CSV table of C-alpha atoms in Angstrom, one decimal:
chain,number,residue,atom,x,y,z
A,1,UNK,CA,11.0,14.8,21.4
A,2,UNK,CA,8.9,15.2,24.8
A,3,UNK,CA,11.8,13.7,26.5
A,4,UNK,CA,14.2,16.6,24.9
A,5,UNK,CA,11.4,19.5,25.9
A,6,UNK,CA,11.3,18.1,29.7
A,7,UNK,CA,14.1,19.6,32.5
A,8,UNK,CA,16.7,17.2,33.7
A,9,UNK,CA,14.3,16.6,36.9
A,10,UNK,CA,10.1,16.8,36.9
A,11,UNK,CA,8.1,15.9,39.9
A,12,UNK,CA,5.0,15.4,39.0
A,13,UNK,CA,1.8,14.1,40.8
A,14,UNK,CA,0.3,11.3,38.1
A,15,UNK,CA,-3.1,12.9,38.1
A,16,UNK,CA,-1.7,16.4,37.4
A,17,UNK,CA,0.2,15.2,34.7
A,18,UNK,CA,-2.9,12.6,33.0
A,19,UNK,CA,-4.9,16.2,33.6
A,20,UNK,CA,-1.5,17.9,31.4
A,21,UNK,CA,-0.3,15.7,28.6
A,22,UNK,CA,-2.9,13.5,26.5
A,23,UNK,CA,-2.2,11.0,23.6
A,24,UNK,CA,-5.4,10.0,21.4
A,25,UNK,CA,-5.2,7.5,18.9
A,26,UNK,CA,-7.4,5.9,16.4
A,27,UNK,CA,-10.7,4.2,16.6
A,28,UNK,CA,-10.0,1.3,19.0
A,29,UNK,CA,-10.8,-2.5,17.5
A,30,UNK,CA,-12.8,-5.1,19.5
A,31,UNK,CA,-10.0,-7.2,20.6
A,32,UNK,CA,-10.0,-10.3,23.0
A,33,UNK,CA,-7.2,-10.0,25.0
A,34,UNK,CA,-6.4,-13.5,24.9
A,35,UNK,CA,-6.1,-13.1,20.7
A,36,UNK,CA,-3.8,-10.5,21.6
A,37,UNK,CA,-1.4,-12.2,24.2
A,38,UNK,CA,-1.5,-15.5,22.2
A,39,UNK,CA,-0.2,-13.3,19.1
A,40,UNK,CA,2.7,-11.5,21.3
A,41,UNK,CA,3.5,-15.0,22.9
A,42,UNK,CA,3.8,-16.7,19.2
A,43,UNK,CA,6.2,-14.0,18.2
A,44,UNK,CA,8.2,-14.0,21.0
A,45,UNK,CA,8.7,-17.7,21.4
A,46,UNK,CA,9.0,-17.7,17.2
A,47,UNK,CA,6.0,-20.7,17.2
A,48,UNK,CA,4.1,-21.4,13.9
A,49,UNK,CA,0.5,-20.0,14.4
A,50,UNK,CA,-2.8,-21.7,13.3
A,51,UNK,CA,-5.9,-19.5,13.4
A,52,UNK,CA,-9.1,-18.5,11.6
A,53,UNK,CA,-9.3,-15.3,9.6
A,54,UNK,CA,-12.1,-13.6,8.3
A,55,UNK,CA,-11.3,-11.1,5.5
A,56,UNK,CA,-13.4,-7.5,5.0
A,57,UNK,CA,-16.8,-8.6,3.1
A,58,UNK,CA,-16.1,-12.4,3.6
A,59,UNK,CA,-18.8,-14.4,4.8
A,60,UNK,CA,-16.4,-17.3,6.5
A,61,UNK,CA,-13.3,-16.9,8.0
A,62,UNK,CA,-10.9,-19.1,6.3
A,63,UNK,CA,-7.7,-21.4,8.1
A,64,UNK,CA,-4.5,-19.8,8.0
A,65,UNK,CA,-0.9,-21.1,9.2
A,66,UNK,CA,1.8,-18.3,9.9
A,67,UNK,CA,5.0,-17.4,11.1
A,68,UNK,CA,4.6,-14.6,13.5
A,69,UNK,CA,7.2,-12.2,12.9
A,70,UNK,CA,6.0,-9.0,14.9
A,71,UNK,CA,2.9,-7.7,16.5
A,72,UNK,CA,2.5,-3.9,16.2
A,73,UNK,CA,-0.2,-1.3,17.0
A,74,UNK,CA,-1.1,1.3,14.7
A,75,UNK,CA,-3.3,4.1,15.4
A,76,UNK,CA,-5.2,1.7,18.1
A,77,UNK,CA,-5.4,-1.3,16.1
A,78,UNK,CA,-3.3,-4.1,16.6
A,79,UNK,CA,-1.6,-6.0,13.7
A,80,UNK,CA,0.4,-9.1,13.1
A,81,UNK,CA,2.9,-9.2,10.7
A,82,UNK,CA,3.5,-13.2,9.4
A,83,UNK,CA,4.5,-15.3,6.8
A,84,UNK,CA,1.7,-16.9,5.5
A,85,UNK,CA,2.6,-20.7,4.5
A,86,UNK,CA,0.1,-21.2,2.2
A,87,UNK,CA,0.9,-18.0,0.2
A,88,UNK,CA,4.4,-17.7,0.5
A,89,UNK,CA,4.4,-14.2,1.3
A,90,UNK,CA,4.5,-11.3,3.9
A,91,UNK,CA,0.7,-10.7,5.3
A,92,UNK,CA,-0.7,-8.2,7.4
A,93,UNK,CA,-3.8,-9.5,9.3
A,94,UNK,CA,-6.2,-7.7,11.8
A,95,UNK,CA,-6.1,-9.6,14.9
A,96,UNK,CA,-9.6,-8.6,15.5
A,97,UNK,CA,-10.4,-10.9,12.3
A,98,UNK,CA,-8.4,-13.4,13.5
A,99,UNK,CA,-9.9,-16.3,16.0
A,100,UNK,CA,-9.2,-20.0,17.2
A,101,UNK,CA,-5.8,-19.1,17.5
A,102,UNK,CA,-3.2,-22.6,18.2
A,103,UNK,CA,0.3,-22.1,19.0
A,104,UNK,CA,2.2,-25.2,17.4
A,105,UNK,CA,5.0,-26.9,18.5
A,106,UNK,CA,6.8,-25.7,15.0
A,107,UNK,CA,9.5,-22.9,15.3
A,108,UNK,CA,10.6,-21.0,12.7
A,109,UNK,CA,14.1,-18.3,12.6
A,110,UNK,CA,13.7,-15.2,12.0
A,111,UNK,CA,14.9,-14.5,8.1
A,112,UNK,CA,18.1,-12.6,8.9
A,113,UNK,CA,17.0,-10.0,6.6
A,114,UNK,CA,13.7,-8.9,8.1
A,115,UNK,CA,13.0,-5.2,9.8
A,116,UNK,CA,9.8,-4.7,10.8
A,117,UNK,CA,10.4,-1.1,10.4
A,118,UNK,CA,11.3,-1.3,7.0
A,119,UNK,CA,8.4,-3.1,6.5
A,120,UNK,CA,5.9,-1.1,8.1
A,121,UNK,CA,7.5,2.7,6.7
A,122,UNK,CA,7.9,1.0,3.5
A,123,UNK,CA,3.5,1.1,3.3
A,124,UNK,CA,1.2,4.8,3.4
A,125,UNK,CA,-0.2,3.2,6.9
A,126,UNK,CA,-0.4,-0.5,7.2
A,127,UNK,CA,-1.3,-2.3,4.5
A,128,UNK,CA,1.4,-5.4,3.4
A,129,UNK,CA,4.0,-4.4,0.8
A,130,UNK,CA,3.0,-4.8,-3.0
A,131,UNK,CA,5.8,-3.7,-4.7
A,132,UNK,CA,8.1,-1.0,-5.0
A,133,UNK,CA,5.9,2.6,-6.1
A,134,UNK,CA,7.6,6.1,-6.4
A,135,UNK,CA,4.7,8.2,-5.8
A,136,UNK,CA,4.3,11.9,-6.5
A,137,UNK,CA,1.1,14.1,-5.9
A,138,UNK,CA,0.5,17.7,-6.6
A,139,UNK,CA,-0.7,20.0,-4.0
A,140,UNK,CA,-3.3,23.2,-4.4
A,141,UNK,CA,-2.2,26.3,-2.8
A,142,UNK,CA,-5.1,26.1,-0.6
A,143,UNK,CA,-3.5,23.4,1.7
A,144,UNK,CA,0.0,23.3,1.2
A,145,UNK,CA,0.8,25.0,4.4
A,146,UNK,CA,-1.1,22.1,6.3
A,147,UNK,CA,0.5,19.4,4.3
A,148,UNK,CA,4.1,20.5,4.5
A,149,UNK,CA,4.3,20.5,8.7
A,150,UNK,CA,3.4,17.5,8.7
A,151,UNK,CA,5.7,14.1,7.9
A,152,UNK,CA,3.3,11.8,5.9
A,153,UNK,CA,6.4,9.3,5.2
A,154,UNK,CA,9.6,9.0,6.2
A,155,UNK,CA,10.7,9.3,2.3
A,156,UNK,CA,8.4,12.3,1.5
A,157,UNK,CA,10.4,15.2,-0.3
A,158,UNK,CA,9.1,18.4,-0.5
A,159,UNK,CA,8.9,20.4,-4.4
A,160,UNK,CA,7.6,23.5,-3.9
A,161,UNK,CA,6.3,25.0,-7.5
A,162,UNK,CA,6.3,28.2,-9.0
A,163,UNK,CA,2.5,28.3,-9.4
A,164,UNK,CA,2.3,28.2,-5.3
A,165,UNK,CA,1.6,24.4,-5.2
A,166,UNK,CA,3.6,22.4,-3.9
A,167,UNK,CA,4.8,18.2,-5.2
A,168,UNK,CA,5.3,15.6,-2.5
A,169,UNK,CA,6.9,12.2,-3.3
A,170,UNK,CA,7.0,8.7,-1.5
A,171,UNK,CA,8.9,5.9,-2.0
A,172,UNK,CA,6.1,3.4,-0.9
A,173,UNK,CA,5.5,0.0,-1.3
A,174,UNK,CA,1.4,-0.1,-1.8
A,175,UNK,CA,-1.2,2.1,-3.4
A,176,UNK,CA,-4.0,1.5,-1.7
A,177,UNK,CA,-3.9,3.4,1.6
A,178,UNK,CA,-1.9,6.6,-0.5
A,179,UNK,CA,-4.8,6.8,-3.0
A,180,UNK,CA,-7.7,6.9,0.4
A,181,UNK,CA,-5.6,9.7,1.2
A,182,UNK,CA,-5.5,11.6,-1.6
A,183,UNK,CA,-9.1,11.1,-2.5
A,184,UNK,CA,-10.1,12.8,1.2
A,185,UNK,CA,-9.0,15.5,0.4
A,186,UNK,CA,-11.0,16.1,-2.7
A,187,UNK,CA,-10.3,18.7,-5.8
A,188,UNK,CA,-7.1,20.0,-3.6
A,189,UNK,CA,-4.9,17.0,-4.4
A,190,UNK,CA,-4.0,15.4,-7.4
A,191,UNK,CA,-1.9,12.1,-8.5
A,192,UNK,CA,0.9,12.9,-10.5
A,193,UNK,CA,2.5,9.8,-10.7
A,194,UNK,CA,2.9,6.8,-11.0
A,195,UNK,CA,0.2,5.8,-13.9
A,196,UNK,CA,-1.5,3.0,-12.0
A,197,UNK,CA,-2.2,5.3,-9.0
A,198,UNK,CA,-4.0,7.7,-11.2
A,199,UNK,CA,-6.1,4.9,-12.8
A,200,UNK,CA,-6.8,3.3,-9.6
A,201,UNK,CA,-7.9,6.8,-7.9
A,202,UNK,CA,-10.1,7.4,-11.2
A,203,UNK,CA,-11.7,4.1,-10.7
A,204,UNK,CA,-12.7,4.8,-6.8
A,205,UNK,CA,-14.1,8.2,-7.9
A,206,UNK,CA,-16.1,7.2,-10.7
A,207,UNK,CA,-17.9,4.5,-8.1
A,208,UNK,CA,-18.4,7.0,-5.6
A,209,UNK,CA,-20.0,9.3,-8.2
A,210,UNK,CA,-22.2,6.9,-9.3
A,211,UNK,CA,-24.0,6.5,-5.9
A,212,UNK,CA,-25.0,10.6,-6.5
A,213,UNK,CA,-25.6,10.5,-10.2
């Protein structure tokens, strides 16, 4: 889209141009670069991994072996996406919890099957794929200007109601990150469906009201 807006032929000197277009992205991670390059080196060669990870709250960081599929960076943060051998399944890990990394002799094909953009869009933000969740949330009038420029998901459709309010719905494959959304934004946004997205939400309010009761 910047590309599109730009004429055919722009001469530009690179401070002028630092001083006229800015990008500014989440809040950085504290990354060692080697983790990082390691990680990108794993994927691209398609070598098992070996390397310690420490999940949120855990007190020891536990072995893990993986099949590094991609390495991507989302709003400053970088991520690996792997197939975790113990588990059998599709993990997202923080490379800022991971450490000790070992590239193995081992390589492994990539499943013929896997997108890493399907995977990622199929999530609210980042957060591995749980299942397969048709979301819908209900809008106040107050906001629904705000909400509707903006593309949340590539699957959002758009209901406006009657009543002035408008209902959104994903196609997403976790709960987590959509129900943080919806909870920061207070009394203006409610959970419509599915069932399990309202009970979850419920759950995370009622502990946050108990630490002002």
């Amino acid at each position: 889209k910047l590309s599109a807006s730009l004429p055919d032929t722009i001469t530009a000197n690179l401070s002028e141009l630092s001083e006229t277009i800015s990008f500014k992205q989440g809040r950085l991670s504290n990354l060692d670069e080697s983790t990082l390059k390691l990680a990108i080196k794993a994927a691209l060669e398609k070598r098992v991994l070996k390397f310690q990870y420490k999940k949120p709250n855990g007190s020891n960081p536990h072995s893990r072996t993986a099949n590094p599929y991609h390495v991507t960076n989302y709003l400053g943060k970088w991520y690996l996406l792997a197939w975790d051998h113990k588990r059998e399944a599709m993990r997202t890990f923080l490379l800022a919890r991971a450490s000790e990394l070992e590239l193995q002799t081992e390589t492994f094909e990539l499943p013929s099957d896997f997108s890493a953009d399907d995977y990622l869009w199929s999530s609210f933000g980042i957060w591995s794929k749980s299942g397969e969740h048709a979301v819908a949330i209900r809008i106040r009038p107050g906001i629904v200007d705000y909400v509707s420029e903006n593309i949340w998901h590539p699957t959002q459709k758009l209901e406006p109601q009657a009543d002035g309010s408008l209902v959104i719905r994903f196609e997403l494959g976790s709960l987590d990150e959509v129900a943080q959304w919806i909870l920061s934004w207070g009394k203006q946004v409610e959970a419509l469906e599915p069932p399990e997205l309202r009970t979850l939400i419920r759950k995370q309010a009622q502990a946050v009201a108990s630490l002002y009761s």
